Short mmCIF file of C-alpha atoms and ligand atoms in Angstrom, two decimals:
data_model
loop_
_atom_site.label_atom_id
_atom_site.label_comp_id
_atom_site.label_asym_id
_atom_site.label_seq_id
_atom_site.Cartn_x
_atom_site.Cartn_y
_atom_site.Cartn_z
CA MET A 1 95.72 66.97 115.64
CA LYS A 2 98.02 69.46 118.29
CA ARG A 3 95.43 71.40 120.03
CA TYR A 4 97.15 75.02 121.31
CA LEU A 5 94.84 76.78 123.53
CA SER A 6 96.26 80.76 125.19
CA ALA A 7 94.21 84.37 125.16
CA ILE A 8 94.94 87.87 126.30
CA LYS A 9 93.17 89.42 128.84
CA PRO A 10 91.73 93.26 128.34
CA THR A 11 93.16 95.07 131.14
CA GLY A 12 95.00 97.42 128.08
CA ARG A 13 97.09 98.49 125.46
CA LEU A 14 99.07 96.05 123.76
CA THR A 15 102.61 96.11 125.09
CA LEU A 16 105.81 94.44 123.03
CA GLY A 17 106.33 92.29 125.49
CA ASN A 18 102.72 91.00 124.71
CA TYR A 19 103.06 91.12 121.04
CA ILE A 20 106.79 89.10 121.61
CA GLY A 21 105.51 86.58 124.28
CA ALA A 22 102.24 85.96 122.71
CA ILE A 23 100.89 86.86 119.63
CA LYS A 24 104.32 86.75 117.64
CA GLN A 25 104.21 83.14 118.90
CA PHE A 26 100.83 82.82 118.11
CA VAL A 27 102.03 83.07 114.54
CA SER A 28 104.47 80.60 114.14
CA LEU A 29 102.87 77.58 115.30
CA MET A 30 99.45 78.05 113.37
CA ASN A 31 99.92 75.83 110.70
CA ASP A 32 101.55 73.41 113.03
CA GLY A 33 98.07 72.50 114.63
CA GLU A 34 94.63 73.69 116.01
CA MET A 35 94.78 77.26 117.57
CA ILE A 36 91.64 78.24 119.64
CA LEU A 37 91.92 81.94 120.93
CA PHE A 38 90.48 84.11 123.58
CA VAL A 39 90.18 87.77 124.84
CA ALA A 40 89.70 86.65 128.41
CA ASP A 41 87.18 89.76 130.09
CA LEU A 42 85.87 87.67 131.96
CA HIS A 43 89.78 87.52 134.03
CA SER A 44 90.27 91.57 133.50
CA LEU A 45 87.62 92.27 135.61
CA THR A 46 88.79 91.36 139.49
CA LEU A 47 91.16 94.39 138.43
CA PRO A 48 88.93 97.43 138.65
CA ILE A 49 88.11 98.43 135.13
CA ASP A 50 86.48 101.70 133.04
CA PRO A 51 83.86 99.21 130.96
CA VAL A 52 83.94 101.72 127.91
CA GLU A 53 87.77 100.74 128.00
CA LEU A 54 86.66 96.77 128.29
CA ARG A 55 84.27 96.45 125.92
CA ASN A 56 87.40 98.77 123.07
CA ASN A 57 90.00 96.76 123.93
CA SER A 58 88.04 93.75 123.21
CA ARG A 59 87.40 94.11 120.16
CA ASN A 60 91.11 95.60 119.43
CA ILE A 61 92.61 92.37 120.93
CA VAL A 62 91.09 90.54 118.85
CA ALA A 63 92.14 93.33 115.88
CA TYR A 64 95.48 93.12 116.57
CA TYR A 65 95.66 89.07 115.88
CA LEU A 66 94.32 89.26 112.55
CA ALA A 67 96.72 92.84 111.91
CA ALA A 68 99.45 90.57 113.05
CA GLY A 69 99.21 87.54 109.94
CA LEU A 70 96.63 85.39 111.93
CA ASP A 71 94.91 84.44 109.21
CA PRO A 72 91.48 83.84 110.86
CA ASN A 73 90.71 80.60 108.04
CA LYS A 74 92.69 78.92 110.55
CA ILE A 75 92.52 79.89 113.64
CA ARG A 76 89.30 80.29 115.98
CA VAL A 77 89.23 83.33 118.22
CA PHE A 78 86.34 84.40 121.01
CA LEU A 79 85.34 85.78 124.22
CA GLN A 80 85.13 84.27 127.17
CA SER A 81 82.36 85.80 128.89
CA GLU A 82 80.54 84.61 125.48
CA VAL A 83 80.91 80.82 126.72
CA HIS A 84 79.46 79.95 129.57
CA GLU A 85 80.90 77.03 130.42
CA HIS A 86 83.80 78.31 131.18
CA SER A 87 82.39 79.60 134.62
CA GLU A 88 80.09 76.32 135.52
CA LEU A 89 83.68 74.84 135.19
CA ALA A 90 85.11 77.46 137.41
CA ILE A 91 82.35 77.08 139.91
CA ILE A 92 83.25 73.58 139.87
CA LEU A 93 86.71 73.41 139.37
CA GLN A 94 87.56 75.51 142.89
CA ASN A 95 86.99 72.47 144.75
CA TYR A 96 90.59 71.18 143.78
CA LEU A 97 92.71 73.40 143.84
CA TYR A 98 93.76 74.98 147.84
CA MET A 99 93.72 78.20 149.52
CA GLY A 100 97.66 77.78 150.85
CA GLU A 101 98.28 77.28 146.53
CA LEU A 102 96.56 79.76 145.53
CA ALA A 103 97.83 81.18 148.50
CA ARG A 104 102.02 81.27 146.64
CA MET A 105 100.84 82.69 142.94
CA THR A 106 103.36 85.18 142.11
CA GLN A 107 100.97 87.13 140.09
CA PHE A 108 99.06 87.06 142.90
CA LYS A 109 101.36 87.83 145.08
CA ASP A 110 102.82 90.40 143.02
CA LYS A 111 99.75 92.57 142.48
CA THR A 112 97.79 92.20 146.26
CA GLN A 113 101.53 93.55 147.49
CA LYS A 114 100.62 97.09 148.21
CA MET A 115 96.38 96.24 148.95
CA ASN A 116 94.90 96.17 152.07
CA ASN A 117 92.78 91.72 152.70
CA GLU A 118 89.80 94.56 152.52
CA ALA A 119 89.75 95.91 148.91
CA ILE A 120 91.66 92.98 146.86
CA GLY A 121 88.64 90.92 145.93
CA LEU A 122 87.39 87.14 145.78
CA GLY A 123 89.05 86.81 141.78
CA ILE A 124 92.62 88.16 141.51
CA PHE A 125 92.52 84.58 143.45
CA THR A 126 90.99 82.41 142.63
CA TYR A 127 92.09 83.71 138.75
CA PRO A 128 94.34 80.07 138.44
CA VAL A 129 90.95 77.64 138.74
CA LEU A 130 89.17 79.83 135.71
CA MET A 131 92.12 80.06 134.06
CA ALA A 132 92.32 76.47 135.02
CA ALA A 133 88.33 75.95 133.25
CA ASP A 134 89.39 77.70 130.57
CA ILE A 135 92.26 75.68 129.61
CA VAL A 136 91.35 71.80 129.66
CA LEU A 137 87.02 73.09 128.56
CA TYR A 138 89.28 72.38 125.17
CA ASP A 139 91.14 69.70 125.58
CA THR A 140 93.73 71.71 125.18
CA ASP A 141 97.89 70.06 124.45
CA TYR A 142 99.50 72.75 124.40
CA VAL A 143 99.36 76.74 126.37
CA PRO A 144 101.98 79.50 124.57
CA VAL A 145 102.33 82.01 127.94
CA GLY A 146 105.22 84.23 128.19
CA GLU A 147 107.13 83.09 131.61
CA ASP A 148 105.01 84.71 134.09
CA GLN A 149 101.56 82.13 132.74
CA VAL A 150 103.69 79.04 133.27
CA GLN A 151 102.92 79.34 136.64
CA HIS A 152 99.81 79.31 136.36
CA VAL A 153 99.21 75.73 133.47
CA GLU A 154 101.05 74.26 135.97
CA ILE A 155 99.23 74.27 139.01
CA THR A 156 96.30 73.14 136.27
CA ARG A 157 98.46 69.84 135.36
CA ASP A 158 97.89 69.04 139.66
CA LEU A 159 94.27 69.75 139.21
CA VAL A 160 94.35 67.31 136.34
CA HIS A 161 96.65 64.69 137.84
CA ARG A 162 94.39 65.17 141.13
CA PHE A 163 91.39 65.34 139.79
CA ASN A 164 91.65 62.34 137.06
CA LYS A 165 93.33 60.13 140.26
CA ARG A 166 89.68 60.70 141.54
CA TYR A 167 87.74 60.15 139.07
CA GLY A 168 89.35 58.71 136.50
CA GLU A 169 90.90 60.20 132.66
CA ILE A 170 88.38 62.95 132.54
CA LEU A 171 90.79 65.78 131.51
CA LYS A 172 93.84 65.96 129.11
CA MET A 173 97.01 66.70 130.88
CA PRO A 174 98.17 70.42 129.01
CA ARG A 175 100.74 72.45 128.55
CA ALA A 176 102.57 74.89 128.96
CA LEU A 177 104.66 75.62 125.57
CA ILE A 178 107.01 79.43 126.05
CA ARG A 179 109.58 80.80 123.56
CA GLN A 180 113.52 80.41 123.72
CA ASN A 181 113.73 84.05 123.64
CA GLY A 182 111.21 86.89 123.92
CA ALA A 183 109.31 85.24 126.26
CA ARG A 184 109.71 87.66 129.15
CA ILE A 185 110.45 91.47 128.01
CA MET A 186 110.58 94.03 130.47
CA SER A 187 110.19 97.77 130.73
CA LEU A 188 112.67 100.16 129.05
CA SER A 189 111.95 102.70 132.52
CA ASP A 190 112.43 99.82 134.78
CA PRO A 191 114.09 96.86 133.21
CA THR A 192 114.32 94.30 136.83
CA LYS A 193 110.27 94.92 136.26
CA LYS A 194 108.43 92.86 133.20
CA MET A 195 106.31 95.15 130.08
CA SER A 196 102.82 95.35 131.63
CA LYS A 197 99.82 96.86 130.05
CA SER A 198 98.63 96.87 133.91
CA ASP A 199 101.94 99.48 134.78
CA PRO A 200 102.49 100.81 132.10
CA LYS A 201 106.55 103.02 133.46
CA GLY A 202 108.26 101.82 130.73
CA ASP A 203 105.33 99.90 127.83
CA ILE A 204 105.77 99.84 124.31
CA PHE A 205 102.53 99.95 123.74
CA LEU A 206 101.46 99.18 120.05
CA ASP A 207 99.68 101.59 119.18
CA ASP A 208 102.08 104.01 120.41
CA ASP A 209 103.13 106.91 117.89
CA LEU A 210 106.29 106.09 115.92
CA LYS A 211 108.13 109.30 117.40
CA ILE A 212 107.03 108.44 120.53
CA ILE A 213 108.35 104.49 120.39
CA ASN A 214 111.48 105.61 118.72
CA LYS A 215 112.64 108.13 122.18
CA LYS A 216 110.85 105.37 124.86
CA ILE A 217 113.99 103.35 123.36
CA MET A 218 116.66 105.50 122.57
CA SER A 219 116.05 107.00 126.39
CA ALA A 220 115.81 102.76 127.84
CA VAL A 221 117.82 103.06 131.21
CA THR A 222 120.97 100.51 130.26
CA ASP A 223 124.42 100.86 132.35
CA LEU A 224 127.48 102.84 132.56
CA ASP A 225 128.93 100.30 130.87
CA THR A 226 129.46 100.75 126.61
CA HIS A 227 129.63 97.01 125.95
CA VAL A 228 127.35 95.48 123.92
CA HIS A 229 127.14 91.99 125.35
CA TYR A 230 124.16 89.42 127.09
CA ASP A 231 124.44 89.62 130.44
CA GLU A 232 120.61 89.50 132.69
CA ALA A 233 121.94 89.86 135.97
CA ASN A 234 124.25 92.92 135.93
CA LYS A 235 123.01 94.37 132.12
CA PRO A 236 119.64 93.86 132.58
CA GLY A 237 118.57 96.58 130.17
CA ILE A 238 121.17 96.32 127.27
CA SER A 239 120.48 92.47 127.61
CA ASN A 240 116.09 93.68 127.56
CA LEU A 241 117.06 95.46 124.11
CA MET A 242 118.92 92.64 122.64
CA THR A 243 116.71 90.00 123.61
CA ILE A 244 114.14 92.59 121.70
CA TYR A 245 116.09 92.75 119.00
CA SER A 246 116.77 88.98 118.81
CA ALA A 247 113.27 88.38 118.78
CA LEU A 248 112.27 90.24 116.18
CA THR A 249 114.35 90.12 113.47
CA ASN A 250 115.22 85.98 115.17
CA LYS A 251 119.51 87.15 115.37
CA SER A 252 120.92 84.92 117.72
CA ILE A 253 122.22 86.81 121.63
CA THR A 254 125.63 86.05 119.59
CA ASP A 255 125.50 86.89 116.51
CA ILE A 256 124.08 89.57 117.55
CA GLU A 257 126.56 90.62 119.94
CA GLU A 258 128.96 90.31 117.06
CA GLN A 259 127.15 93.34 115.55
CA PHE A 260 128.34 95.41 117.81
CA SER A 261 130.61 94.31 118.48
CA GLY A 262 132.95 96.91 119.38
CA LYS A 263 129.76 99.88 118.34
CA MET A 264 128.27 102.02 121.06
CA TYR A 265 124.80 101.50 123.33
CA GLY A 266 123.48 104.47 121.10
CA GLU A 267 124.61 103.32 118.05
CA PHE A 268 123.33 100.05 118.53
CA LYS A 269 120.29 102.02 120.02
CA LYS A 270 119.15 103.36 117.11
CA GLU A 271 119.18 99.70 114.90
CA VAL A 272 116.61 98.01 117.82
CA ALA A 273 114.44 101.50 117.21
CA ARG A 274 113.90 100.91 113.18
CA VAL A 275 113.75 97.60 113.83
CA VAL A 276 111.25 97.81 116.70
CA THR A 277 109.53 101.07 114.50
CA GLU A 278 109.54 98.74 111.24
CA GLU A 279 107.03 96.13 112.77
CA ILE A 280 105.21 98.65 114.68
CA ALA A 281 104.11 100.57 111.49
CA LYS A 282 103.57 97.31 109.62
CA LEU A 283 100.76 96.51 112.44
CA GLN A 284 99.37 99.75 112.76
CA ALA A 285 98.86 99.85 108.53
CA ARG A 286 97.25 96.16 109.18
CA TYR A 287 95.00 97.40 112.17
CA GLN A 288 93.71 100.72 110.45
CA GLU A 289 92.61 98.48 107.54
CA ILE A 290 91.00 95.38 109.74
CA ILE A 291 89.42 98.05 111.85
CA GLN A 292 87.56 99.56 109.42
CA THR A 293 86.25 96.10 107.72
CA GLY A 294 83.76 94.02 109.30
CA LEU A 295 86.10 91.43 110.17
CA VAL A 296 86.35 91.07 113.73
CA ASP A 297 82.89 91.12 114.53
CA LYS A 298 82.10 87.66 112.05
CA VAL A 299 85.55 86.31 113.92
CA LEU A 300 83.71 86.29 117.11
CA LYS A 301 80.52 84.78 116.67
CA GLU A 302 82.62 82.10 114.16
CA GLY A 303 84.69 81.57 116.97
CA LYS A 304 81.88 81.56 119.44
CA GLU A 305 79.60 78.66 118.09
CA TYR A 306 82.86 76.63 117.50
CA ALA A 307 83.69 76.94 121.67
CA SER A 308 80.42 76.31 122.85
CA GLU A 309 80.37 73.36 120.93
CA ILE A 310 83.73 72.28 122.23
CA ALA A 311 83.33 73.44 125.96
CA ALA A 312 79.55 72.52 126.29
CA LYS A 313 81.11 68.24 125.60
CA THR A 314 83.80 68.39 128.41
CA LEU A 315 81.36 70.50 130.50
CA LYS A 316 78.78 67.65 130.06
CA ARG A 317 81.79 65.33 130.36
CA VAL A 318 82.76 66.55 133.90
CA GLN A 319 79.48 66.85 134.79
CA GLU A 320 78.53 63.18 134.93
CA ALA A 321 82.08 62.18 136.07
CA ILE A 322 81.20 63.66 138.98
CA GLY A 323 77.26 62.72 140.16
CA LEU A 324 75.82 65.22 139.24
CA TYR A 325 72.17 65.31 137.66
CA ARG A 326 71.91 65.40 134.00
CA TYR A 327 68.02 64.83 133.28
CA GLU A 328 67.80 64.66 129.76
N1 AQP B 1 106.38 91.75 129.14
C1 AQP B 1 106.37 90.03 129.48
N2 AQP B 1 107.12 88.97 128.08
C2 AQP B 1 106.66 88.81 127.53
N3 AQP B 1 105.63 88.31 127.24
C3 AQP B 1 104.74 89.04 128.40
N4 AQP B 1 102.79 89.09 128.36
C4 AQP B 1 102.89 89.71 129.28
N5 AQP B 1 103.62 90.33 129.31
C5 AQP B 1 104.76 89.92 128.94
C6 AQP B 1 102.65 87.41 127.73
O1 AQP B 1 101.11 88.18 126.98
C7 AQP B 1 100.18 86.78 126.81
C8 AQP B 1 98.85 87.84 127.89
O2 AQP B 1 98.83 88.61 129.21
P1 AQP B 1 97.69 88.02 129.63
O3 AQP B 1 97.30 89.31 129.35
O4 AQP B 1 96.88 87.60 129.57
O5 AQP B 1 97.89 89.36 131.53
P2 AQP B 1 99.83 89.39 131.61
O6 AQP B 1 100.70 87.47 131.59
O7 AQP B 1 99.40 89.61 133.71
O8 AQP B 1 100.06 89.73 131.04
P3 AQP B 1 100.08 91.69 131.25
O9 AQP B 1 100.59 92.67 130.22
O10 AQP B 1 101.28 92.29 132.32
O11 AQP B 1 98.75 91.98 132.00
P4 AQP B 1 98.60 92.77 132.97
O12 AQP B 1 98.99 93.93 133.31
O13 AQP B 1 96.89 93.40 132.23
O14 AQP B 1 98.20 91.79 134.36
C9 AQP B 1 100.18 86.25 128.17
O15 AQP B 1 100.49 85.25 127.25
C10 AQP B 1 101.76 86.55 129.11
O16 AQP B 1 102.89 85.09 129.55
#
């Protein structure tokens, strides 16, 4: 059976980008193999975060996973920090990735470009090492992610190749899996930038008031043309709205162009706003039901036990392969 593994960092309120790029993809893959998901709370420490917010965000992610339709009887979910093997394996694997390659990671460059070197924590630099440990611990086949995370899966593949060449077939080679349409949702106020939790300008949040979502979409930055046509380079704003609409309706871009041929941007935006608010309204209603039950804690507890068992076996295999002494 194929194993899928993915995660979300509890760095802030979940966005429509997280929902379309990641969560919806998890739902569509849920019946296609084994789905292991976690809340990447250790990764969220790479930039300053308030402890109360971190704790709340972590629980919220699980509640949104379930609200989106992930079936707790089919998937496993746990908190990364509760399975100590992630950190232990990362300490080992950091010796098989090099400073030059970590410094070339786009996420590292993006997140630190305005920071003074003296203030950049080591964790944001070594982020791909921990992510590699996250992935290989579970003998993962596929990592469903948004486009921005593909580079981190690629560096994990480099590491696996390097490691196995030296020690034999110890680590499983993973592959990134990105959705065809919606792998990169852009900011509504600057459609050349990714919609991102930690840069909330132009974001749609899953817990936003529906009226505010409507307003955000109606005032999304577009262009001076009036033609609803997909052209990422010259019409990034309208193309982004088309991507969102397509991901939520399963209509192809060509069908959307036909549907809105001869119509004005205002009419298209109204329809996008209708579809987005309808989907988010359902999500929010289910979230409210779930958060009032003990389901989140139950799922996390069971998920931790399940994940720990697999993780312990992989870590032992790695330790033995590299020659760490084990007396038991
Ligand atoms: N705008 C996006 N479009 C499509 N997919 C996206 N994802 C994030 N933003 C978009 C996907 O969501 C998953 C979880 O992301 P993450 O929390 O691990 O961190 P990220 O990729 O760095 O996303 P954010 O929202 O931008 O977080 P911050 O602001 O904290 O860095 C991933 O699969 C991601 O690709």
